PDB file of C-alpha atoms in Angstrom:
ATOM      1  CA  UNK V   1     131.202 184.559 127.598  1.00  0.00           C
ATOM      2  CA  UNK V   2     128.518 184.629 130.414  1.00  0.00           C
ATOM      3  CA  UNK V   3     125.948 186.759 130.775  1.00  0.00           C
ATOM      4  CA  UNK V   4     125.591 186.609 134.411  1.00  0.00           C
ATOM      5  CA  UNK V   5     129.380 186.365 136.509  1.00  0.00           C
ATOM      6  CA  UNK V   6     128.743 185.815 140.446  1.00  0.00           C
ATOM      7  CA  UNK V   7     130.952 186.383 143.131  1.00  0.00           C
ATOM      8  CA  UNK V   8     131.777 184.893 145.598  1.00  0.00           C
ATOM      9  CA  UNK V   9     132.597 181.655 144.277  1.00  0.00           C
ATOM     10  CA  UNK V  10     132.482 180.570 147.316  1.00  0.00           C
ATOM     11  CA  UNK V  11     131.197 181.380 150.760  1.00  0.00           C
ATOM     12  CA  UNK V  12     131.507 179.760 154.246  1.00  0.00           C
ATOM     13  CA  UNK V  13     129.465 181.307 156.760  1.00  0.00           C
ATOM     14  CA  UNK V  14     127.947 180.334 160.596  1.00  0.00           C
ATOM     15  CA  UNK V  15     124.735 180.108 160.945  1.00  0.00           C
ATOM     16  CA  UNK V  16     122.950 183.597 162.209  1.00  0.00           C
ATOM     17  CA  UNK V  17     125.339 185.317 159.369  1.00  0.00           C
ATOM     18  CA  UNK V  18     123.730 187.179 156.671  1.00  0.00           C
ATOM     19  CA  UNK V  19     124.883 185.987 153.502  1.00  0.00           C
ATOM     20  CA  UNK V  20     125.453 188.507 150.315  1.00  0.00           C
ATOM     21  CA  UNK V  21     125.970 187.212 147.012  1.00  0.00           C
ATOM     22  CA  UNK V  22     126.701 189.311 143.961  1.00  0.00           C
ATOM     23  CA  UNK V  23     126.090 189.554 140.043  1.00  0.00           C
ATOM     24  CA  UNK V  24     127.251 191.659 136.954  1.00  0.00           C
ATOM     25  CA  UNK V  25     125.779 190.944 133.817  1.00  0.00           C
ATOM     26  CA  UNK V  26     126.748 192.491 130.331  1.00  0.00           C
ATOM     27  CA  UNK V  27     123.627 193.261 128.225  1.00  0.00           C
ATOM     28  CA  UNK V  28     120.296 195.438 128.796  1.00  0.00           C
ATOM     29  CA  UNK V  29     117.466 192.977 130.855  1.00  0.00           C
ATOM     30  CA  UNK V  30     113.934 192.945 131.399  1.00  0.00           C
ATOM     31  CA  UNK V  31     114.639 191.042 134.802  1.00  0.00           C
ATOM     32  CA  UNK V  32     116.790 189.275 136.456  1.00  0.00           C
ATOM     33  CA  UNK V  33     116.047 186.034 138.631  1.00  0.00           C
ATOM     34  CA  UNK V  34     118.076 183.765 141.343  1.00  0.00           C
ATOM     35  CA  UNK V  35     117.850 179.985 141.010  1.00  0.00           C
ATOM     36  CA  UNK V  36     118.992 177.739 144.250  1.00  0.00           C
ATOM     37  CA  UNK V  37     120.321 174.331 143.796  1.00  0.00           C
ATOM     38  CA  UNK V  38     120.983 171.845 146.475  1.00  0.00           C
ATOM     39  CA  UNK V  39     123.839 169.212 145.772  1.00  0.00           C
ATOM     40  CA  UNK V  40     123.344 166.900 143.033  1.00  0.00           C
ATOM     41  CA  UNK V  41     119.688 168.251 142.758  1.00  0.00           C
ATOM     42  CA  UNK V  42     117.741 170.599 140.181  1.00  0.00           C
ATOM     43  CA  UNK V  43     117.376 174.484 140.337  1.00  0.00           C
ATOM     44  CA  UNK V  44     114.865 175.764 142.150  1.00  0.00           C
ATOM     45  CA  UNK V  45     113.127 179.175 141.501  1.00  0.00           C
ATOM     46  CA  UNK V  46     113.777 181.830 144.520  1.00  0.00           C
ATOM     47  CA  UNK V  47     112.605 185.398 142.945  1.00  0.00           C
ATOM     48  CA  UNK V  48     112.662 187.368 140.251  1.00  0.00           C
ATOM     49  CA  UNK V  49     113.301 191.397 140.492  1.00  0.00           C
ATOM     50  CA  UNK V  50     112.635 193.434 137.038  1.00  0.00           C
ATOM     51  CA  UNK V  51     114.521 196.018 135.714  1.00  0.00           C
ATOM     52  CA  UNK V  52     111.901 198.962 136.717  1.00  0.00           C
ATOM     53  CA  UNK V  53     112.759 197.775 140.377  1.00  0.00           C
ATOM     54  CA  UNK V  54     115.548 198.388 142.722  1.00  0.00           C
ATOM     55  CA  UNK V  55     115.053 196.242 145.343  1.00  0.00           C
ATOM     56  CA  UNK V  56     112.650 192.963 146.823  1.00  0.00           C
ATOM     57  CA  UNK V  57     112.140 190.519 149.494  1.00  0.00           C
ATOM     58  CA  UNK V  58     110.954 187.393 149.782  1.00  0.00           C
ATOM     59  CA  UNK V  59     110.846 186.147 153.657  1.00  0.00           C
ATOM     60  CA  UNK V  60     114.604 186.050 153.993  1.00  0.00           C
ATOM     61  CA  UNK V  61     115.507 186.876 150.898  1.00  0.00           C
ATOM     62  CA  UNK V  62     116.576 190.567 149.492  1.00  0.00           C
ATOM     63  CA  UNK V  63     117.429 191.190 146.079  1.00  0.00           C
ATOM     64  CA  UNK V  64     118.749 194.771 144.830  1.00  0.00           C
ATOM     65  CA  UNK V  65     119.226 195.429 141.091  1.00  0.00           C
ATOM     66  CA  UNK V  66     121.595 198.119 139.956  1.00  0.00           C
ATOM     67  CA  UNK V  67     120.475 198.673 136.339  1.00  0.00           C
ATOM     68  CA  UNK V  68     123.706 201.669 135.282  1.00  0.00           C
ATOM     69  CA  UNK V  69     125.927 199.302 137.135  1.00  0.00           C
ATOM     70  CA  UNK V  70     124.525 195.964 135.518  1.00  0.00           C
ATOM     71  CA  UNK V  71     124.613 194.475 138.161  1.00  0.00           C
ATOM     72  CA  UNK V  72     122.124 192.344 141.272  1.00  0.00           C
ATOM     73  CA  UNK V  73     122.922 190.946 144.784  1.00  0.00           C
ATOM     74  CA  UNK V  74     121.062 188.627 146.828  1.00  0.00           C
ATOM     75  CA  UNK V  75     121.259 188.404 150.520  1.00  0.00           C
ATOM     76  CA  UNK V  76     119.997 186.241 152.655  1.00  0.00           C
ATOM     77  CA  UNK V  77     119.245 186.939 156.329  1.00  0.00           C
ATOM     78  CA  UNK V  78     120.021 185.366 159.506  1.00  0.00           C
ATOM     79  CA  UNK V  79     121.236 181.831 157.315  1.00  0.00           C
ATOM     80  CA  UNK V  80     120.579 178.263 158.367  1.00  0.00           C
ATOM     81  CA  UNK V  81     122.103 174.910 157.751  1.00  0.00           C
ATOM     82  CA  UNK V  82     119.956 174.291 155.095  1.00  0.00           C
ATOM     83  CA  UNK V  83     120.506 177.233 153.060  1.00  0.00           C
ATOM     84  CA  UNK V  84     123.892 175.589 152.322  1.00  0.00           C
ATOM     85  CA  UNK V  85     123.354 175.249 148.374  1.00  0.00           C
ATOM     86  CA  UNK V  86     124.485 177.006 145.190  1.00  0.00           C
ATOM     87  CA  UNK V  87     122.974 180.015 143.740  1.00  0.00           C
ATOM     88  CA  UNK V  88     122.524 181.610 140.478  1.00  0.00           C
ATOM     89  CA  UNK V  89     121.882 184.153 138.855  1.00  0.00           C
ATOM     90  CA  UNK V  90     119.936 184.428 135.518  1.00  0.00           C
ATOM     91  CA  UNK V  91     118.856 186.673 132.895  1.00  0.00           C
ATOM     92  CA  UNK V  92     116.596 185.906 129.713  1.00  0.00           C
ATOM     93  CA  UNK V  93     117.649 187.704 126.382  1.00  0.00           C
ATOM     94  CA  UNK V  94     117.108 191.567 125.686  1.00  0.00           C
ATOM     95  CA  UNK V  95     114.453 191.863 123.427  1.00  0.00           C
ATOM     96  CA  UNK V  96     111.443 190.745 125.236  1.00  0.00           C
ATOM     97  CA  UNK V  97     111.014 187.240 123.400  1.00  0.00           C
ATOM     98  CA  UNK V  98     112.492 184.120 123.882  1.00  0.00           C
ATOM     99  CA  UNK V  99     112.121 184.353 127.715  1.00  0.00           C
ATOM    100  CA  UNK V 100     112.882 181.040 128.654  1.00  0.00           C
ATOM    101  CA  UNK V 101     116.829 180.853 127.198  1.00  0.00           C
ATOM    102  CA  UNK V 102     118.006 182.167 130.161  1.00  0.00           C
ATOM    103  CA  UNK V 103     121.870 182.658 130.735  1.00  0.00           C
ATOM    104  CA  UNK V 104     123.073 181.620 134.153  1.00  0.00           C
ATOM    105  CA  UNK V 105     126.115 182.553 135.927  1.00  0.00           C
ATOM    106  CA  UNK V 106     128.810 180.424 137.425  1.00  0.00           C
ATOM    107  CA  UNK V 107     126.922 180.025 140.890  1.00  0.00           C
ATOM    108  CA  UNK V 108     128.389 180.925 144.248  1.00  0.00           C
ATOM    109  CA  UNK V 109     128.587 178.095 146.693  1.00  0.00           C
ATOM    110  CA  UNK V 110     127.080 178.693 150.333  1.00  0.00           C
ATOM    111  CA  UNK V 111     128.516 176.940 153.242  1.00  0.00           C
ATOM    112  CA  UNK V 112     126.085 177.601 156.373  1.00  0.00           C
ATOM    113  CA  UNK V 113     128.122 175.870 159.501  1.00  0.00           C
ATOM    114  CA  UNK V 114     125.515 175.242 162.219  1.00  0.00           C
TER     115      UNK V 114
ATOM    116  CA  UNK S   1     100.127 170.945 139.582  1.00  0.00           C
ATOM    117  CA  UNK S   2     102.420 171.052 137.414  1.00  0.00           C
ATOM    118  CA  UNK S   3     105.442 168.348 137.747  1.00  0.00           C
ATOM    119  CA  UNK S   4     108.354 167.495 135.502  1.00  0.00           C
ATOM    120  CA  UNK S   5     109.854 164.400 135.222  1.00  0.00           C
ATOM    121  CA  UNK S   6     113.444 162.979 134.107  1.00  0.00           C
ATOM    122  CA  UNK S   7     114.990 159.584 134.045  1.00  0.00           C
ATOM    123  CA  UNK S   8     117.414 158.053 134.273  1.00  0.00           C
ATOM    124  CA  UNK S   9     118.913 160.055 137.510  1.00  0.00           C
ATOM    125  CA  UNK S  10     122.061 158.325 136.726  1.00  0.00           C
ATOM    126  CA  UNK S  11     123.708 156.702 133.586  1.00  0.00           C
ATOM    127  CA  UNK S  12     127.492 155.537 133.068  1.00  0.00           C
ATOM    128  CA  UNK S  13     127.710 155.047 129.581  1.00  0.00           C
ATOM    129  CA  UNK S  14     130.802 153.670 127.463  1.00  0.00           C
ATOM    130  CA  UNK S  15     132.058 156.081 124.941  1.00  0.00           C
ATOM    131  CA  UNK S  16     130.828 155.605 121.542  1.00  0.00           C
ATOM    132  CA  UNK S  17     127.693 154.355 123.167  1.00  0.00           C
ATOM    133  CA  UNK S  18     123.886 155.705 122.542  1.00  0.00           C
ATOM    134  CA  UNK S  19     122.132 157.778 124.736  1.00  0.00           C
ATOM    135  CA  UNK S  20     118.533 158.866 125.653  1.00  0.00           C
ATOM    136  CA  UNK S  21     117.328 160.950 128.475  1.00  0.00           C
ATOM    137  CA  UNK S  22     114.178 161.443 128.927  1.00  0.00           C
ATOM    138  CA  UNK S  23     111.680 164.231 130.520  1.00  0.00           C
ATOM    139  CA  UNK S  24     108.323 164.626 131.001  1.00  0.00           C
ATOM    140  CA  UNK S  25     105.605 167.234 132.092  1.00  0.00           C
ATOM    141  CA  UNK S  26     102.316 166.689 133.670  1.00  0.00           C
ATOM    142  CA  UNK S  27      99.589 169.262 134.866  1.00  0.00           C
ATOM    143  CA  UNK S  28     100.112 171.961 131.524  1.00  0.00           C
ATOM    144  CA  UNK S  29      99.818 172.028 128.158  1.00  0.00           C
ATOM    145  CA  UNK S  30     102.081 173.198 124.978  1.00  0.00           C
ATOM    146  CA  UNK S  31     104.865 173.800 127.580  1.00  0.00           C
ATOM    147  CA  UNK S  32     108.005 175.715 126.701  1.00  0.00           C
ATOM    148  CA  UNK S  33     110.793 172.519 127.190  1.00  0.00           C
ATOM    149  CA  UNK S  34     114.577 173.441 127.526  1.00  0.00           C
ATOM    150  CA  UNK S  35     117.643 170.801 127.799  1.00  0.00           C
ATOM    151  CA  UNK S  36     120.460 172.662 129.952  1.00  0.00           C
ATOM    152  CA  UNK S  37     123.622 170.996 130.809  1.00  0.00           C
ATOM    153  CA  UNK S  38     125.131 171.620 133.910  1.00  0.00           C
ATOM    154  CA  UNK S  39     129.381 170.988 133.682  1.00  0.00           C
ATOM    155  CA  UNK S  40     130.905 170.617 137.571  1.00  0.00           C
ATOM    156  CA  UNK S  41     128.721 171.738 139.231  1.00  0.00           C
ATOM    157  CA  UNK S  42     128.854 175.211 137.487  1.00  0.00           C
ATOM    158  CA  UNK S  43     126.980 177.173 135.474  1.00  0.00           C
ATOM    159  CA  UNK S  44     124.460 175.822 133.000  1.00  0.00           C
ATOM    160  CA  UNK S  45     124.467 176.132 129.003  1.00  0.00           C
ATOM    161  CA  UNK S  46     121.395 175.890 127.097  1.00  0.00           C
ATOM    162  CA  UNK S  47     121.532 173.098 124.489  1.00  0.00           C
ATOM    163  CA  UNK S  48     118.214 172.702 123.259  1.00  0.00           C
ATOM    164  CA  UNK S  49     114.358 174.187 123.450  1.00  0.00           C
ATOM    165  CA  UNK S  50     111.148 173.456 122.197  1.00  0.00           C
ATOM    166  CA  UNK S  51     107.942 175.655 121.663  1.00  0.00           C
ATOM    167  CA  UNK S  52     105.757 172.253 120.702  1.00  0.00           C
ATOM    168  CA  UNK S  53     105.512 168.661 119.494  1.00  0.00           C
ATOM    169  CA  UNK S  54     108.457 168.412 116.719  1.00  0.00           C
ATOM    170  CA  UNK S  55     109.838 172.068 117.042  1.00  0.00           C
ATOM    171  CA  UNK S  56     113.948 172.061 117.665  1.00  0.00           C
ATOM    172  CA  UNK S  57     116.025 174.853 118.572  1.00  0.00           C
ATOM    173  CA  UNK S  58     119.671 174.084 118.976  1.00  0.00           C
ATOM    174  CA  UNK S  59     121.480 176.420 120.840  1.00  0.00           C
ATOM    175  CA  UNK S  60     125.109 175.011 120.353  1.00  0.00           C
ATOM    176  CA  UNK S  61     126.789 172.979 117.973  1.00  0.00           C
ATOM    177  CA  UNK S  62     127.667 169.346 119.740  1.00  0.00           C
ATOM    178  CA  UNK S  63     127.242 165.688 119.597  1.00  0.00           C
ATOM    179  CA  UNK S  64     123.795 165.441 120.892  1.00  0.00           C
ATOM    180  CA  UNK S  65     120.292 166.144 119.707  1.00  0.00           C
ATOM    181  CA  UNK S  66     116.774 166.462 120.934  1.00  0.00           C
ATOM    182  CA  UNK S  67     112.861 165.547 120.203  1.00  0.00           C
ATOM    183  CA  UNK S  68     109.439 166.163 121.286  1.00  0.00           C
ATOM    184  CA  UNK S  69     107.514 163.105 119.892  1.00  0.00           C
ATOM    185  CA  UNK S  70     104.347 164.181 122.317  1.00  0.00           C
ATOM    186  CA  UNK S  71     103.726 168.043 123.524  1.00  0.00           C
ATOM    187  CA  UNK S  72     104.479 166.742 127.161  1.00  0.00           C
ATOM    188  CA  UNK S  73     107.845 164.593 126.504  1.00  0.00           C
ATOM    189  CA  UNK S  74     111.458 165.858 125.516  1.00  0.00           C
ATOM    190  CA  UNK S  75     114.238 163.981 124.689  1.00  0.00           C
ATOM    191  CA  UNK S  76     117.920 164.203 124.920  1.00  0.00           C
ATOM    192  CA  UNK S  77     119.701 161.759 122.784  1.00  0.00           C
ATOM    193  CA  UNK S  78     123.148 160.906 121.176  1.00  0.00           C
ATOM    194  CA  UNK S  79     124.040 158.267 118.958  1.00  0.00           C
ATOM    195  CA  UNK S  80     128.258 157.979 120.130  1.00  0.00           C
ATOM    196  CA  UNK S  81     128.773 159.789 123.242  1.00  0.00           C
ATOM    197  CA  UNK S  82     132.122 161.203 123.960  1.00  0.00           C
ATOM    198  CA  UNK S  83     133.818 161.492 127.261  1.00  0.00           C
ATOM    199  CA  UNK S  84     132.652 165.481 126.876  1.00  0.00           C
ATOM    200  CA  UNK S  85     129.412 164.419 126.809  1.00  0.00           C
ATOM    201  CA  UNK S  86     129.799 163.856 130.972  1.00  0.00           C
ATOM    202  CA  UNK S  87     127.732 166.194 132.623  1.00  0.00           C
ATOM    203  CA  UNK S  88     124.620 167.077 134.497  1.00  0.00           C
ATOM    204  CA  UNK S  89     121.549 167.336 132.269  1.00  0.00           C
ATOM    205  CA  UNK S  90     118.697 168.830 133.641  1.00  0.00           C
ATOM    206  CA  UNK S  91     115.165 169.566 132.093  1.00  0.00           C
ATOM    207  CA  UNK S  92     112.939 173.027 132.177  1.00  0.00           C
ATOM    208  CA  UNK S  93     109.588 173.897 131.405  1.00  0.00           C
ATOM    209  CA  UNK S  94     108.698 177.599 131.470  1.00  0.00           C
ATOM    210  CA  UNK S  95     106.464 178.431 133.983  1.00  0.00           C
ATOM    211  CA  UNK S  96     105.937 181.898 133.595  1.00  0.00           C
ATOM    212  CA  UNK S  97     105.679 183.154 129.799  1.00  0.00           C
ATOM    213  CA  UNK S  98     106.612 186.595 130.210  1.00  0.00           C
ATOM    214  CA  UNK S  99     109.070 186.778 132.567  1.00  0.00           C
ATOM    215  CA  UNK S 100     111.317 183.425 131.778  1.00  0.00           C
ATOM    216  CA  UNK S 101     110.761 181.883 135.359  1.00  0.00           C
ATOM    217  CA  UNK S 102     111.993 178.117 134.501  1.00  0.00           C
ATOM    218  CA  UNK S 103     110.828 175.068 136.674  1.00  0.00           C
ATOM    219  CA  UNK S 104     113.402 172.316 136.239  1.00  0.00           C
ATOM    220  CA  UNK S 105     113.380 168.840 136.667  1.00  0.00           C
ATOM    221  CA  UNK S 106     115.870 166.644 138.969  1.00  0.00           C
ATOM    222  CA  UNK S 107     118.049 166.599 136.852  1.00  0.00           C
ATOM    223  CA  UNK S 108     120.062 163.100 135.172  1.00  0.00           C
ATOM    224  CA  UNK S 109     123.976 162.705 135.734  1.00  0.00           C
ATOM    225  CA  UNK S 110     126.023 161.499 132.812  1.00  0.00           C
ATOM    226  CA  UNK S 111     129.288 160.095 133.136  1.00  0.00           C
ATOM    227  CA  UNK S 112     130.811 158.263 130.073  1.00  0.00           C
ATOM    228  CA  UNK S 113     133.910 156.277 130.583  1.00  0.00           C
TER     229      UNK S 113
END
């Protein structure tokens, strides 16, 4: 099963909204990072919070991390258009090795209406 | 700066056909190279990784396999695809060793008919 499960699935929001996305995961991290993807396009790295940290921004990005809870959220502030996209969540294997076979979770969809 | 590479974007491909998608990395050296295949939009599976020129780690059992023939080029093959073999293949190179931060590539759609 997944490492990472998001929800939403899906989100439709106006544009000025604040956008919150959220994500459990099952097994102990070292951090935990959200990917964006744009339609038919690759992933793109947006931040990465480890698991001595509880919360960080980026611009107009915030990402909390709830270690006893497993679980992460992402919001995103005053949305545009163009933050319409997918976006994951991802965790590499406990252990401290092997960093870069992350697992992803099933994405939530953002819908910004302008 | 570092860029990666893959081509084709697009491929419709007959099953029981071959197949070879290829990525490449410029701007860093020895790169950490991943194969992840994105199903409908979804979530993505890992499939394959490399630590350096020849070294395969299959994550999954499936019809496909991979190669690094140079320490900057990875490739995705098959040699009969099946219709489950549709998907979006993208390629990774880790960027930052000790956290797992992945830059991907543009990914290459598959459809076989």
């Amino acid at each position: 099963s997944q490492q990472g499960e998001e929800d939403p699935q899906a989100l439709s929001i106006q544009e000025g909204e604040n956008a919150t996305m959220n994500c459990s995961y099952k097994t102990s991290i070292n951090n935990l990072q959200w990917y964006r993807q744009n339609s038919g396009r690759g992933l793109v790295h947006l931040i990465l919070i480890r698991s001595n940290e509880r919360e960080k921004h980026s611009g107009r990005l915030r990402v909390t991390l709830d270690t006893s809870k497993k679980s992460s959220s992402l919001l995103i502030t005053a949305s545009r258009a163009a933050d319409t996209a997918s976006y994951f969540c991802a965790t590499p294997p406990p252990g401290g090795t092997s960093y870069g076979k992350l697992t992803f979770g099933q994405g939530t969809i953002l819908t910004v209406h302008p | 700066s570092q860029t990666i590479h893959q081509w084709p974007a697009t491929l419709v491909q007959p099953v029981g056909s071959p197949l070879s998608l290829e990525c490449t990395v410029e701007g860093t050296s020895n790169p950490n190279l991943y194969w992840y295949r994105q199903a409908a939009g979804r979530g993505l599976q890992l499939l394959f990784y490399s630590v350096g020129i020849g070294q395969i780690s299959s994550e999954v059992p499936q019809n496909l396999s991979a190669s690094r023939p140079q320490d900057r080029q990875f490739i995705l093959s098959s040699k009969k695809l099946l219709l489950s073999d549709s998907g979006f293949y993208l390629c990774a190179w880790l960027g930052q060793v000790n956290t797992g931060e992945l830059f991907f590539g543009e990914g290459s759609r598959l459809t076989v008919l």
